[in-house]
PDB file of C-alpha atoms and ligand atoms in Angstrom:
ATOM      1  CA  ARG A  19      -0.017   0.011  -0.003  1.00  0.00           C
ATOM      2  CA  ALA A  20       2.747   2.303   0.901  1.00  0.00           C
ATOM      3  CA  LYS A  21       4.268   1.575  -2.500  1.00  0.00           C
ATOM      4  CA  GLN A  22       1.053   2.441  -4.208  1.00  0.00           C
ATOM      5  CA  LYS A  23       0.695   5.673  -2.284  1.00  0.00           C
ATOM      6  CA  GLY A  24       4.261   6.546  -3.146  1.00  0.00           C
ATOM      7  CA  ARG A  25       3.669   6.003  -6.800  1.00  0.00           C
ATOM      8  CA  GLY A  26       0.522   8.090  -6.697  1.00  0.00           C
ATOM      9  CA  ARG A  27       2.507  11.007  -5.292  1.00  0.00           C
ATOM     10  CA  TYR A  28       5.117  10.506  -7.868  1.00  0.00           C
ATOM     11  CA  GLU A  29       2.600  10.818 -10.633  1.00  0.00           C
ATOM     12  CA  VAL A  30       1.249  14.009  -9.279  1.00  0.00           C
ATOM     13  CA  PHE A  31       4.786  15.372  -9.136  1.00  0.00           C
ATOM     14  CA  ASP A  32       5.413  14.222 -12.687  1.00  0.00           C
ATOM     15  CA  GLU A  33       2.302  15.903 -13.898  1.00  0.00           C
ATOM     16  CA  GLU A  34       3.249  19.159 -12.237  1.00  0.00           C
ATOM     17  CA  MET A  35       6.645  18.965 -13.756  1.00  0.00           C
ATOM     18  CA  HIS A  36       5.143  18.265 -17.152  1.00  0.00           C
ATOM     19  CA  THR A  37       2.795  21.263 -16.813  1.00  0.00           C
ATOM     20  CA  GLN A  38       5.799  23.410 -15.774  1.00  0.00           C
ATOM     21  CA  ALA A  39       7.953  22.099 -18.685  1.00  0.00           C
ATOM     22  CA  LEU A  40       5.129  22.838 -21.179  1.00  0.00           C
ATOM     23  CA  LYS A  41       4.751  26.440 -19.795  1.00  0.00           C
ATOM     24  CA  LEU A  42       8.414  27.087 -20.187  1.00  0.00           C
ATOM     25  CA  LEU A  43       8.385  25.576 -23.648  1.00  0.00           C
ATOM     26  CA  ASN A  44       5.468  27.811 -24.619  1.00  0.00           C
ATOM     27  CA  LEU A  45       7.205  30.837 -23.256  1.00  0.00           C
ATOM     28  CA  GLU A  46      10.397  29.959 -25.226  1.00  0.00           C
ATOM     29  CA  THR A  47       8.328  29.660 -28.420  1.00  0.00           C
ATOM     30  CA  ASP A  48       6.586  32.959 -27.611  1.00  0.00           C
ATOM     31  CA  LEU A  49       9.919  34.606 -26.906  1.00  0.00           C
ATOM     32  CA  ARG A  50      11.326  33.524 -30.356  1.00  0.00           C
ATOM     33  CA  ARG A  51       8.235  34.871 -32.000  1.00  0.00           C
ATOM     34  CA  ALA A  52       8.476  38.045 -29.982  1.00  0.00           C
ATOM     35  CA  ILE A  53      11.905  38.690 -31.356  1.00  0.00           C
ATOM     36  CA  GLU A  54      10.692  38.160 -34.966  1.00  0.00           C
ATOM     37  CA  ASN A  55       7.591  40.357 -34.490  1.00  0.00           C
ATOM     38  CA  GLN A  56       9.301  43.074 -32.490  1.00  0.00           C
ATOM     39  CA  GLU A  57       7.088  42.798 -29.459  1.00  0.00           C
ATOM     40  CA  PHE A  58       9.645  44.285 -27.099  1.00  0.00           C
ATOM     41  CA  LEU A  59       9.440  47.912 -25.976  1.00  0.00           C
ATOM     42  CA  VAL A  60      12.127  49.888 -24.079  1.00  0.00           C
ATOM     43  CA  TYR A  61      10.894  52.065 -21.103  1.00  0.00           C
ATOM     44  CA  TYR A  62      13.057  54.719 -19.594  1.00  0.00           C
ATOM     45  CA  GLN A  63      13.298  55.647 -15.927  1.00  0.00           C
ATOM     46  CA  PRO A  64      14.941  59.062 -15.084  1.00  0.00           C
ATOM     47  CA  ILE A  65      18.008  59.001 -12.834  1.00  0.00           C
ATOM     48  CA  MET A  66      18.289  62.294 -10.844  1.00  0.00           C
ATOM     49  CA  ALA A  67      21.063  64.310  -9.200  1.00  0.00           C
ATOM     50  CA  LEU A  68      19.512  64.528  -5.729  1.00  0.00           C
ATOM     51  CA  GLU A  69      20.826  67.868  -4.493  1.00  0.00           C
ATOM     52  CA  LYS A  70      19.451  69.871  -7.406  1.00  0.00           C
ATOM     53  CA  THR A  71      16.695  67.469  -8.448  1.00  0.00           C
ATOM     54  CA  LYS A  72      18.112  67.466 -11.944  1.00  0.00           C
ATOM     55  CA  ILE A  73      17.908  64.749 -14.444  1.00  0.00           C
ATOM     56  CA  VAL A  74      21.240  63.162 -15.369  1.00  0.00           C
ATOM     57  CA  GLY A  75      20.198  60.186 -17.446  1.00  0.00           C
ATOM     58  CA  PHE A  76      17.916  57.173 -17.824  1.00  0.00           C
ATOM     59  CA  GLU A  77      17.868  53.464 -17.203  1.00  0.00           C
ATOM     60  CA  ALA A  78      16.573  51.521 -20.131  1.00  0.00           C
ATOM     61  CA  LEU A  79      14.160  48.805 -18.938  1.00  0.00           C
ATOM     62  CA  ILE A  80      12.718  46.183 -21.222  1.00  0.00           C
ATOM     63  CA  ARG A  81       8.969  45.514 -21.572  1.00  0.00           C
ATOM     64  CA  TRP A  82       7.244  42.700 -23.453  1.00  0.00           C
ATOM     65  CA  GLN A  83       3.917  43.375 -25.056  1.00  0.00           C
ATOM     66  CA  HIS A  84       2.505  39.900 -25.505  1.00  0.00           C
ATOM     67  CA  PRO A  85      -0.247  39.784 -28.158  1.00  0.00           C
ATOM     68  CA  LYS A  86      -2.493  37.626 -25.996  1.00  0.00           C
ATOM     69  CA  LYS A  87      -1.134  37.855 -22.396  1.00  0.00           C
ATOM     70  CA  GLY A  88      -0.489  41.655 -22.430  1.00  0.00           C
ATOM     71  CA  PHE A  89       2.452  43.057 -20.589  1.00  0.00           C
ATOM     72  CA  ILE A  90       5.008  40.587 -19.212  1.00  0.00           C
ATOM     73  CA  SER A  91       7.497  41.902 -16.789  1.00  0.00           C
ATOM     74  CA  PRO A  92      11.274  41.318 -17.219  1.00  0.00           C
ATOM     75  CA  GLY A  93      11.320  39.421 -13.909  1.00  0.00           C
ATOM     76  CA  GLU A  94       9.259  36.778 -15.608  1.00  0.00           C
ATOM     77  CA  PHE A  95      10.955  36.356 -18.946  1.00  0.00           C
ATOM     78  CA  ILE A  96      14.539  37.412 -18.523  1.00  0.00           C
ATOM     79  CA  PRO A  97      15.426  34.219 -16.590  1.00  0.00           C
ATOM     80  CA  ILE A  98      13.939  32.143 -19.349  1.00  0.00           C
ATOM     81  CA  ALA A  99      15.722  34.277 -22.008  1.00  0.00           C
ATOM     82  CA  GLU A 100      18.918  33.624 -20.101  1.00  0.00           C
ATOM     83  CA  GLU A 101      18.397  29.844 -20.042  1.00  0.00           C
ATOM     84  CA  THR A 102      17.510  29.637 -23.677  1.00  0.00           C
ATOM     85  CA  GLY A 103      20.359  31.887 -24.865  1.00  0.00           C
ATOM     86  CA  LEU A 104      17.651  34.196 -26.355  1.00  0.00           C
ATOM     87  CA  ILE A 105      19.002  37.056 -24.043  1.00  0.00           C
ATOM     88  CA  ILE A 106      21.685  37.589 -26.601  1.00  0.00           C
ATOM     89  CA  PRO A 107      19.447  38.828 -29.377  1.00  0.00           C
ATOM     90  CA  ILE A 108      17.006  40.411 -26.904  1.00  0.00           C
ATOM     91  CA  GLY A 109      19.855  42.231 -25.102  1.00  0.00           C
ATOM     92  CA  GLN A 110      21.137  43.455 -28.458  1.00  0.00           C
ATOM     93  CA  ILE A 111      17.696  44.830 -29.363  1.00  0.00           C
ATOM     94  CA  VAL A 112      17.556  46.829 -26.069  1.00  0.00           C
ATOM     95  CA  LEU A 113      21.123  48.075 -26.388  1.00  0.00           C
ATOM     96  CA  LYS A 114      20.685  49.353 -29.883  1.00  0.00           C
ATOM     97  CA  GLU A 115      17.222  50.850 -29.264  1.00  0.00           C
ATOM     98  CA  ALA A 116      18.405  52.644 -26.073  1.00  0.00           C
ATOM     99  CA  CYS A 117      21.540  54.038 -27.816  1.00  0.00           C
ATOM    100  CA  GLN A 118      19.380  55.169 -30.749  1.00  0.00           C
ATOM    101  CA  GLN A 119      16.884  56.897 -28.497  1.00  0.00           C
ATOM    102  CA  LEU A 120      19.375  58.867 -26.535  1.00  0.00           C
ATOM    103  CA  LYS A 121      21.217  59.859 -29.695  1.00  0.00           C
ATOM    104  CA  THR A 122      17.965  61.135 -31.120  1.00  0.00           C
ATOM    105  CA  TRP A 123      17.138  63.088 -27.988  1.00  0.00           C
ATOM    106  CA  GLN A 124      20.697  64.540 -27.840  1.00  0.00           C
ATOM    107  CA  GLU A 125      20.404  65.816 -31.457  1.00  0.00           C
ATOM    108  CA  LYS A 126      17.020  67.466 -31.088  1.00  0.00           C
ATOM    109  CA  LEU A 127      16.686  68.510 -27.442  1.00  0.00           C
ATOM    110  CA  PRO A 128      19.317  70.765 -25.696  1.00  0.00           C
ATOM    111  CA  LYS A 129      18.250  69.275 -22.282  1.00  0.00           C
ATOM    112  CA  ALA A 130      19.408  65.831 -23.404  1.00  0.00           C
ATOM    113  CA  LYS A 131      22.955  66.821 -24.463  1.00  0.00           C
ATOM    114  CA  ASN A 132      24.784  65.513 -21.353  1.00  0.00           C
ATOM    115  CA  LEU A 133      22.503  62.749 -20.338  1.00  0.00           C
ATOM    116  CA  THR A 134      23.581  59.166 -20.137  1.00  0.00           C
ATOM    117  CA  ILE A 135      21.726  55.897 -20.852  1.00  0.00           C
ATOM    118  CA  SER A 136      22.176  52.903 -18.590  1.00  0.00           C
ATOM    119  CA  VAL A 137      21.554  49.386 -20.001  1.00  0.00           C
ATOM    120  CA  ASN A 138      21.350  46.261 -18.011  1.00  0.00           C
ATOM    121  CA  LEU A 139      23.766  43.312 -18.949  1.00  0.00           C
ATOM    122  CA  SER A 140      22.936  39.795 -17.897  1.00  0.00           C
ATOM    123  CA  SER A 141      25.378  37.074 -17.089  1.00  0.00           C
ATOM    124  CA  GLN A 142      24.926  35.269 -20.461  1.00  0.00           C
ATOM    125  CA  GLN A 143      25.752  38.472 -22.207  1.00  0.00           C
ATOM    126  CA  LEU A 144      28.855  38.912 -20.073  1.00  0.00           C
ATOM    127  CA  LYS A 145      30.028  35.489 -21.167  1.00  0.00           C
ATOM    128  CA  GLU A 146      29.096  35.956 -24.886  1.00  0.00           C
ATOM    129  CA  PRO A 147      32.452  36.076 -26.785  1.00  0.00           C
ATOM    130  CA  GLU A 148      31.131  38.658 -29.159  1.00  0.00           C
ATOM    131  CA  ILE A 149      29.651  41.003 -26.636  1.00  0.00           C
ATOM    132  CA  LEU A 150      32.214  43.709 -27.322  1.00  0.00           C
ATOM    133  CA  GLN A 151      31.498  43.632 -31.086  1.00  0.00           C
ATOM    134  CA  HIS A 152      27.729  43.888 -30.205  1.00  0.00           C
ATOM    135  CA  ILE A 153      28.358  46.978 -28.053  1.00  0.00           C
ATOM    136  CA  ASP A 154      30.638  48.503 -30.682  1.00  0.00           C
ATOM    137  CA  HIS A 155      28.120  47.872 -33.344  1.00  0.00           C
ATOM    138  CA  SER A 156      25.355  49.580 -31.345  1.00  0.00           C
ATOM    139  CA  LEU A 157      27.513  52.690 -30.794  1.00  0.00           C
ATOM    140  CA  ASN A 158      28.679  52.788 -34.417  1.00  0.00           C
ATOM    141  CA  VAL A 159      25.326  52.478 -36.143  1.00  0.00           C
ATOM    142  CA  THR A 160      23.641  54.952 -33.793  1.00  0.00           C
ATOM    143  CA  GLY A 161      26.558  57.326 -33.516  1.00  0.00           C
ATOM    144  CA  LEU A 162      26.201  57.646 -29.765  1.00  0.00           C
ATOM    145  CA  GLN A 163      29.324  58.692 -27.883  1.00  0.00           C
ATOM    146  CA  PRO A 164      30.658  55.855 -25.698  1.00  0.00           C
ATOM    147  CA  GLU A 165      30.904  58.333 -22.781  1.00  0.00           C
ATOM    148  CA  SER A 166      27.073  58.493 -22.867  1.00  0.00           C
ATOM    149  CA  LEU A 167      26.660  54.835 -22.371  1.00  0.00           C
ATOM    150  CA  LYS A 168      26.597  53.054 -18.925  1.00  0.00           C
ATOM    151  CA  LEU A 169      26.366  49.326 -18.614  1.00  0.00           C
ATOM    152  CA  GLU A 170      24.863  47.799 -15.420  1.00  0.00           C
ATOM    153  CA  ILE A 171      25.990  44.516 -14.184  1.00  0.00           C
ATOM    154  CA  THR A 172      25.015  42.984 -10.811  1.00  0.00           C
ATOM    155  CA  GLU A 173      27.386  42.534  -7.962  1.00  0.00           C
ATOM    156  CA  SER A 174      26.984  38.805  -7.884  1.00  0.00           C
ATOM    157  CA  LEU A 175      27.572  38.494 -11.620  1.00  0.00           C
ATOM    158  CA  LEU A 176      30.846  40.290 -11.152  1.00  0.00           C
ATOM    159  CA  MET A 177      31.945  38.204  -8.248  1.00  0.00           C
ATOM    160  CA  GLU A 178      30.994  34.866  -9.823  1.00  0.00           C
ATOM    161  CA  ASN A 179      32.753  35.671 -13.063  1.00  0.00           C
ATOM    162  CA  ALA A 180      35.571  37.698 -11.797  1.00  0.00           C
ATOM    163  CA  ASP A 181      38.139  36.809 -14.529  1.00  0.00           C
ATOM    164  CA  VAL A 182      35.830  37.205 -17.526  1.00  0.00           C
ATOM    165  CA  ALA A 183      34.468  40.362 -16.020  1.00  0.00           C
ATOM    166  CA  THR A 184      37.758  41.967 -15.263  1.00  0.00           C
ATOM    167  CA  THR A 185      38.880  41.531 -18.896  1.00  0.00           C
ATOM    168  CA  LEU A 186      35.569  42.818 -20.271  1.00  0.00           C
ATOM    169  CA  LEU A 187      35.352  45.749 -17.897  1.00  0.00           C
ATOM    170  CA  ARG A 188      38.838  46.868 -18.756  1.00  0.00           C
ATOM    171  CA  GLN A 189      38.011  46.734 -22.498  1.00  0.00           C
ATOM    172  CA  LEU A 190      34.862  48.809 -21.868  1.00  0.00           C
ATOM    173  CA  LYS A 191      36.855  51.423 -19.843  1.00  0.00           C
ATOM    174  CA  GLU A 192      39.369  51.642 -22.820  1.00  0.00           C
ATOM    175  CA  ARG A 193      36.440  52.679 -24.894  1.00  0.00           C
ATOM    176  CA  LYS A 194      35.289  55.219 -22.247  1.00  0.00           C
ATOM    177  CA  ILE A 195      32.068  53.364 -21.569  1.00  0.00           C
ATOM    178  CA  GLN A 196      30.895  53.624 -17.956  1.00  0.00           C
ATOM    179  CA  ILE A 197      30.051  50.845 -15.608  1.00  0.00           C
ATOM    180  CA  SER A 198      27.586  50.538 -12.748  1.00  0.00           C
ATOM    181  CA  LEU A 199      27.217  47.825 -10.129  1.00  0.00           C
ATOM    182  CA  ASP A 200      23.544  47.035  -9.898  1.00  0.00           C
ATOM    183  CA  ASP A 201      21.616  45.808  -6.852  1.00  0.00           C
ATOM    184  CA  PHE A 202      24.623  46.539  -4.634  1.00  0.00           C
ATOM    185  CA  GLY A 203      24.459  45.063  -1.154  1.00  0.00           C
ATOM    186  CA  THR A 204      22.364  41.979  -2.051  1.00  0.00           C
ATOM    187  CA  GLY A 205      25.252  39.796  -3.200  1.00  0.00           C
ATOM    188  CA  TYR A 206      28.057  38.200  -1.310  1.00  0.00           C
ATOM    189  CA  SER A 207      30.523  40.795  -2.554  1.00  0.00           C
ATOM    190  CA  SER A 208      33.854  40.604  -1.032  1.00  0.00           C
ATOM    191  CA  LEU A 209      34.496  44.193  -0.367  1.00  0.00           C
ATOM    192  CA  SER A 210      38.177  43.813  -0.464  1.00  0.00           C
ATOM    193  CA  TYR A 211      37.785  42.759  -4.047  1.00  0.00           C
ATOM    194  CA  LEU A 212      35.758  45.770  -5.235  1.00  0.00           C
ATOM    195  CA  HIS A 213      38.669  48.185  -5.782  1.00  0.00           C
ATOM    196  CA  ARG A 214      40.136  45.778  -8.420  1.00  0.00           C
ATOM    197  CA  PHE A 215      37.249  46.460 -10.773  1.00  0.00           C
ATOM    198  CA  PRO A 216      37.019  49.675 -12.779  1.00  0.00           C
ATOM    199  CA  VAL A 217      33.537  50.499 -11.620  1.00  0.00           C
ATOM    200  CA  ASP A 218      32.213  54.114 -11.754  1.00  0.00           C
ATOM    201  CA  THR A 219      28.917  53.814  -9.887  1.00  0.00           C
ATOM    202  CA  LEU A 220      27.421  51.675  -7.189  1.00  0.00           C
ATOM    203  CA  LYS A 221      23.609  51.275  -7.277  1.00  0.00           C
ATOM    204  CA  ILE A 222      22.346  50.741  -3.800  1.00  0.00           C
ATOM    205  CA  ASP A 223      19.623  48.013  -3.986  1.00  0.00           C
ATOM    206  CA  ARG A 224      16.105  49.287  -3.302  1.00  0.00           C
ATOM    207  CA  SER A 225      15.589  46.886  -0.377  1.00  0.00           C
ATOM    208  CA  PHE A 226      17.947  49.139   1.682  1.00  0.00           C
ATOM    209  CA  VAL A 227      16.318  52.372   0.479  1.00  0.00           C
ATOM    210  CA  ASN A 228      12.944  50.868   1.242  1.00  0.00           C
ATOM    211  CA  CYS A 229      13.674  50.337   4.917  1.00  0.00           C
ATOM    212  CA  ILE A 230      14.439  54.095   5.547  1.00  0.00           C
ATOM    213  CA  GLY A 231      11.700  55.376   7.751  1.00  0.00           C
ATOM    214  CA  LYS A 232      10.344  51.914   8.612  1.00  0.00           C
ATOM    215  CA  PRO A 233      10.430  50.510  12.181  1.00  0.00           C
ATOM    216  CA  GLU A 234      13.018  47.846  11.177  1.00  0.00           C
ATOM    217  CA  GLU A 235      15.177  50.401   9.433  1.00  0.00           C
ATOM    218  CA  ASN A 236      18.857  49.422   9.302  1.00  0.00           C
ATOM    219  CA  LEU A 237      20.661  52.529   8.254  1.00  0.00           C
ATOM    220  CA  THR A 238      24.166  51.217   9.109  1.00  0.00           C
ATOM    221  CA  ILE A 239      24.232  49.278   5.865  1.00  0.00           C
ATOM    222  CA  ILE A 240      23.388  52.189   3.646  1.00  0.00           C
ATOM    223  CA  GLN A 241      25.851  54.394   5.574  1.00  0.00           C
ATOM    224  CA  SER A 242      28.632  51.898   5.133  1.00  0.00           C
ATOM    225  CA  ILE A 243      27.978  51.331   1.463  1.00  0.00           C
ATOM    226  CA  MET A 244      27.988  55.129   0.934  1.00  0.00           C
ATOM    227  CA  ALA A 245      31.319  55.491   2.852  1.00  0.00           C
ATOM    228  CA  LEU A 246      32.737  52.509   0.981  1.00  0.00           C
ATOM    229  CA  ALA A 247      31.848  54.016  -2.465  1.00  0.00           C
ATOM    230  CA  HIS A 248      33.154  57.439  -1.675  1.00  0.00           C
ATOM    231  CA  ASN A 249      36.418  55.999  -0.462  1.00  0.00           C
ATOM    232  CA  LEU A 250      36.807  54.121  -3.708  1.00  0.00           C
ATOM    233  CA  ASP A 251      35.885  57.242  -5.685  1.00  0.00           C
ATOM    234  CA  MET A 252      32.594  55.865  -6.948  1.00  0.00           C
ATOM    235  CA  ASP A 253      29.271  57.582  -7.314  1.00  0.00           C
ATOM    236  CA  VAL A 254      26.215  56.214  -5.732  1.00  0.00           C
ATOM    237  CA  VAL A 255      22.736  55.841  -7.190  1.00  0.00           C
ATOM    238  CA  ALA A 256      20.032  54.894  -4.737  1.00  0.00           C
ATOM    239  CA  GLU A 257      17.393  52.651  -6.360  1.00  0.00           C
ATOM    240  CA  GLY A 258      13.685  52.682  -5.524  1.00  0.00           C
ATOM    241  CA  ILE A 259      13.282  56.083  -3.854  1.00  0.00           C
ATOM    242  CA  GLU A 260       9.506  56.262  -3.158  1.00  0.00           C
ATOM    243  CA  THR A 261       9.134  58.890  -0.386  1.00  0.00           C
ATOM    244  CA  GLU A 262      10.270  62.320   0.531  1.00  0.00           C
ATOM    245  CA  LYS A 263      11.647  60.995   3.744  1.00  0.00           C
ATOM    246  CA  GLN A 264      13.893  58.654   2.005  1.00  0.00           C
ATOM    247  CA  LEU A 265      15.108  61.377  -0.314  1.00  0.00           C
ATOM    248  CA  THR A 266      15.879  63.689   2.553  1.00  0.00           C
ATOM    249  CA  PHE A 267      17.815  61.021   4.353  1.00  0.00           C
ATOM    250  CA  LEU A 268      19.868  60.015   1.281  1.00  0.00           C
ATOM    251  CA  LYS A 269      20.664  63.618   0.704  1.00  0.00           C
ATOM    252  CA  PHE A 270      21.854  63.913   4.343  1.00  0.00           C
ATOM    253  CA  LEU A 271      24.236  60.956   3.572  1.00  0.00           C
ATOM    254  CA  GLU A 272      25.430  62.879   0.456  1.00  0.00           C
ATOM    255  CA  CYS A 273      24.146  60.269  -1.849  1.00  0.00           C
ATOM    256  CA  GLU A 274      24.619  61.940  -5.312  1.00  0.00           C
ATOM    257  CA  PHE A 275      22.042  60.222  -7.448  1.00  0.00           C
ATOM    258  CA  GLY A 276      18.757  58.395  -7.298  1.00  0.00           C
ATOM    259  CA  GLN A 277      15.869  56.822  -9.179  1.00  0.00           C
ATOM    260  CA  GLY A 278      12.470  55.676  -8.061  1.00  0.00           C
ATOM    261  CA  TYR A 279       8.747  56.118  -8.227  1.00  0.00           C
ATOM    262  CA  PHE A 280       9.098  59.407  -6.146  1.00  0.00           C
ATOM    263  CA  PHE A 281      10.530  60.968  -9.294  1.00  0.00           C
ATOM    264  CA  SER A 282       9.026  58.767 -11.960  1.00  0.00           C
ATOM    265  CA  LYS A 283       8.138  55.270 -12.969  1.00  0.00           C
ATOM    266  CA  PRO A 284       9.768  53.855 -16.126  1.00  0.00           C
ATOM    267  CA  LEU A 285       7.960  55.436 -19.002  1.00  0.00           C
ATOM    268  CA  PRO A 286       7.673  55.040 -22.736  1.00  0.00           C
ATOM    269  CA  SER A 287       9.943  57.337 -24.702  1.00  0.00           C
ATOM    270  CA  HIS A 288       7.353  59.932 -25.718  1.00  0.00           C
ATOM    271  CA  GLU A 289       6.204  60.423 -22.156  1.00  0.00           C
ATOM    272  CA  VAL A 290       9.722  60.784 -20.793  1.00  0.00           C
ATOM    273  CA  GLU A 291      10.336  63.333 -23.553  1.00  0.00           C
ATOM    274  CA  ASN A 292       7.228  65.392 -22.543  1.00  0.00           C
ATOM    275  CA  GLN A 293       7.873  65.273 -18.872  1.00  0.00           C
ATOM    276  CA  PHE A 294      11.613  65.572 -18.563  1.00  0.00           C
ATOM    277  CA  LEU A 295      13.132  66.888 -21.847  1.00  0.00           C
ATOM    278  CA  LEU A 296      11.005  69.656 -23.167  1.00  0.00           C
TER     279      LEU A 296
HETATM  280  P1  LIG B   7      17.023  46.595 -12.092  1.00  0.00           P
HETATM  281  O1  LIG B   7      18.040  46.702 -13.169  1.00  0.00           O
HETATM  282  O2  LIG B   7      17.524  46.625 -10.736  1.00  0.00           O
HETATM  283  O3  LIG B   7      15.955  47.647 -12.445  1.00  0.00           O
HETATM  284  C1  LIG B   7      15.244  48.395 -11.468  1.00  0.00           C
HETATM  285  C2  LIG B   7      13.832  47.796 -11.211  1.00  0.00           C
HETATM  286  O4  LIG B   7      13.274  48.515 -10.162  1.00  0.00           O
HETATM  287  C3  LIG B   7      12.975  48.064 -12.416  1.00  0.00           C
HETATM  288  O5  LIG B   7      12.034  46.954 -12.506  1.00  0.00           O
HETATM  289  C4  LIG B   7      12.220  49.335 -12.065  1.00  0.00           C
HETATM  290  O6  LIG B   7      10.927  49.391 -12.644  1.00  0.00           O
HETATM  291  C5  LIG B   7      11.998  49.095 -10.499  1.00  0.00           C
HETATM  292  N1  LIG B   7      11.838  50.347  -9.758  1.00  0.00           N
HETATM  293  C6  LIG B   7      12.325  51.509 -10.074  1.00  0.00           C
HETATM  294  N2  LIG B   7      11.987  52.401  -9.086  1.00  0.00           N
HETATM  295  C7  LIG B   7      11.186  51.766  -8.235  1.00  0.00           C
HETATM  296  C8  LIG B   7      10.525  52.175  -7.018  1.00  0.00           C
HETATM  297  O7  LIG B   7      10.520  53.243  -6.518  1.00  0.00           O
HETATM  298  N3  LIG B   7       9.838  51.208  -6.424  1.00  0.00           N
HETATM  299  C9  LIG B   7       9.756  49.944  -6.831  1.00  0.00           C
HETATM  300  N4  LIG B   7       8.892  49.033  -6.209  1.00  0.00           N
HETATM  301  N5  LIG B   7      10.359  49.484  -7.965  1.00  0.00           N
HETATM  302  C10 LIG B   7      11.129  50.445  -8.689  1.00  0.00           C
HETATM  303  P2  LIG B   7      11.731  46.168 -13.856  1.00  0.00           P
HETATM  304  O8  LIG B   7      11.681  47.162 -14.962  1.00  0.00           O
HETATM  305  O9  LIG B   7      10.602  45.344 -13.622  1.00  0.00           O
HETATM  306  O10 LIG B   7      12.973  45.317 -14.090  1.00  0.00           O
HETATM  307  C11 LIG B   7      13.327  44.267 -13.201  1.00  0.00           C
HETATM  308  C12 LIG B   7      14.742  43.738 -13.499  1.00  0.00           C
HETATM  309  O11 LIG B   7      14.713  43.093 -14.787  1.00  0.00           O
HETATM  310  C13 LIG B   7      15.810  44.820 -13.556  1.00  0.00           C
HETATM  311  O12 LIG B   7      16.259  45.135 -12.282  1.00  0.00           O
HETATM  312  C14 LIG B   7      16.853  44.091 -14.371  1.00  0.00           C
HETATM  313  O13 LIG B   7      17.578  43.205 -13.543  1.00  0.00           O
HETATM  314  C15 LIG B   7      15.988  43.260 -15.311  1.00  0.00           C
HETATM  315  N6  LIG B   7      15.936  43.908 -16.603  1.00  0.00           N
HETATM  316  C16 LIG B   7      15.072  44.851 -17.008  1.00  0.00           C
HETATM  317  N7  LIG B   7      15.369  45.200 -18.286  1.00  0.00           N
HETATM  318  C17 LIG B   7      16.466  44.490 -18.755  1.00  0.00           C
HETATM  319  C18 LIG B   7      17.199  44.358 -19.931  1.00  0.00           C
HETATM  320  O14 LIG B   7      16.980  45.111 -20.873  1.00  0.00           O
HETATM  321  N8  LIG B   7      18.217  43.435 -19.980  1.00  0.00           N
HETATM  322  C19 LIG B   7      18.421  42.605 -18.841  1.00  0.00           C
HETATM  323  N9  LIG B   7      19.473  41.776 -18.969  1.00  0.00           N
HETATM  324  N10 LIG B   7      17.823  42.707 -17.667  1.00  0.00           N
HETATM  325  C20 LIG B   7      16.788  43.595 -17.650  1.00  0.00           C
HETATM  326 MG1  LIG B   8      19.544  48.002 -13.547  1.00  0.00          MG
HETATM  327 MG1  LIG B   9      18.929  47.575  -9.839  1.00  0.00          MG
HETATM  328 MG1  LIG B  10      17.153  45.986  -8.347  1.00  0.00          MG
END
């Protein structure tokens, strides 16, 4: 009987796995079609200089407009794009589109002249042997200055691929492309390592910003990250600023930059243009 029961459980498990596998397969098929049919959009979230409340650039964030399922967030499909290797063509679409958009704004709008565009790079992209050619290509065809481009890689990605990353980051710096460390504070970063990488900016993860003003607030971490960054001559961007209180405290800590719903959600290009560039 025990055996029977056991087998029963096994079948249920099997069925769930089957359903899950089918779902992933469907999503993969959908993703391939999405590339063909250009179903991806790039949204832009302003990054602000906190002291003067002045815009300094944007982060490009991908959106998928699925013909049947509507908007699918990057949190849902980026992991699958990574597993299937589709992140390479998708990443290239975002990079080129984001470079093109900033170049267009810089040419027609005086306010956009000195802005930067930040684009997220995933681990598969970091390991892609032709990633440098892809980046060069995007800059060449759009005519965007390399100084205007910032690439965001996560802290864990950097630490897990230290050798590949060091080489790539050095090549990016030779081109005058800037580098941000995304979601900083959430990885297992060995701080003694950090100075070896040519990083321009630390982005404090929004979980730390979020706790400012809450009963369980732990400000020591934010203060330490800030001190560390400044000692290493890096700028700091605070992610996920949602309240005036958080903003005030970050300014008190002399955090230079920030982004978050308090300033603006990520927006499609025409809305960003109307609200921030005209
Ligand atoms: P991320 O790079 O850390 O991007 C910041 C995320 O925080 C974005 O979520 C943004 O919409 C959200 N956010 C910004 N301000 C606030 C705020 O005040 N409150 C809250 N609750 N959230 C805020 P999004 O757009 O859903 O992207 C999620 C993640 O997906 C990104 O995290 C990034 O890791 C990844 N991602 C997005 N676009 C791309 C892409 O083009 N390529 C790659 N490889 N990854 C991407
Ligand atoms: Mg990012
Ligand atoms: Mg981030
Ligand atoms: Mg984050």
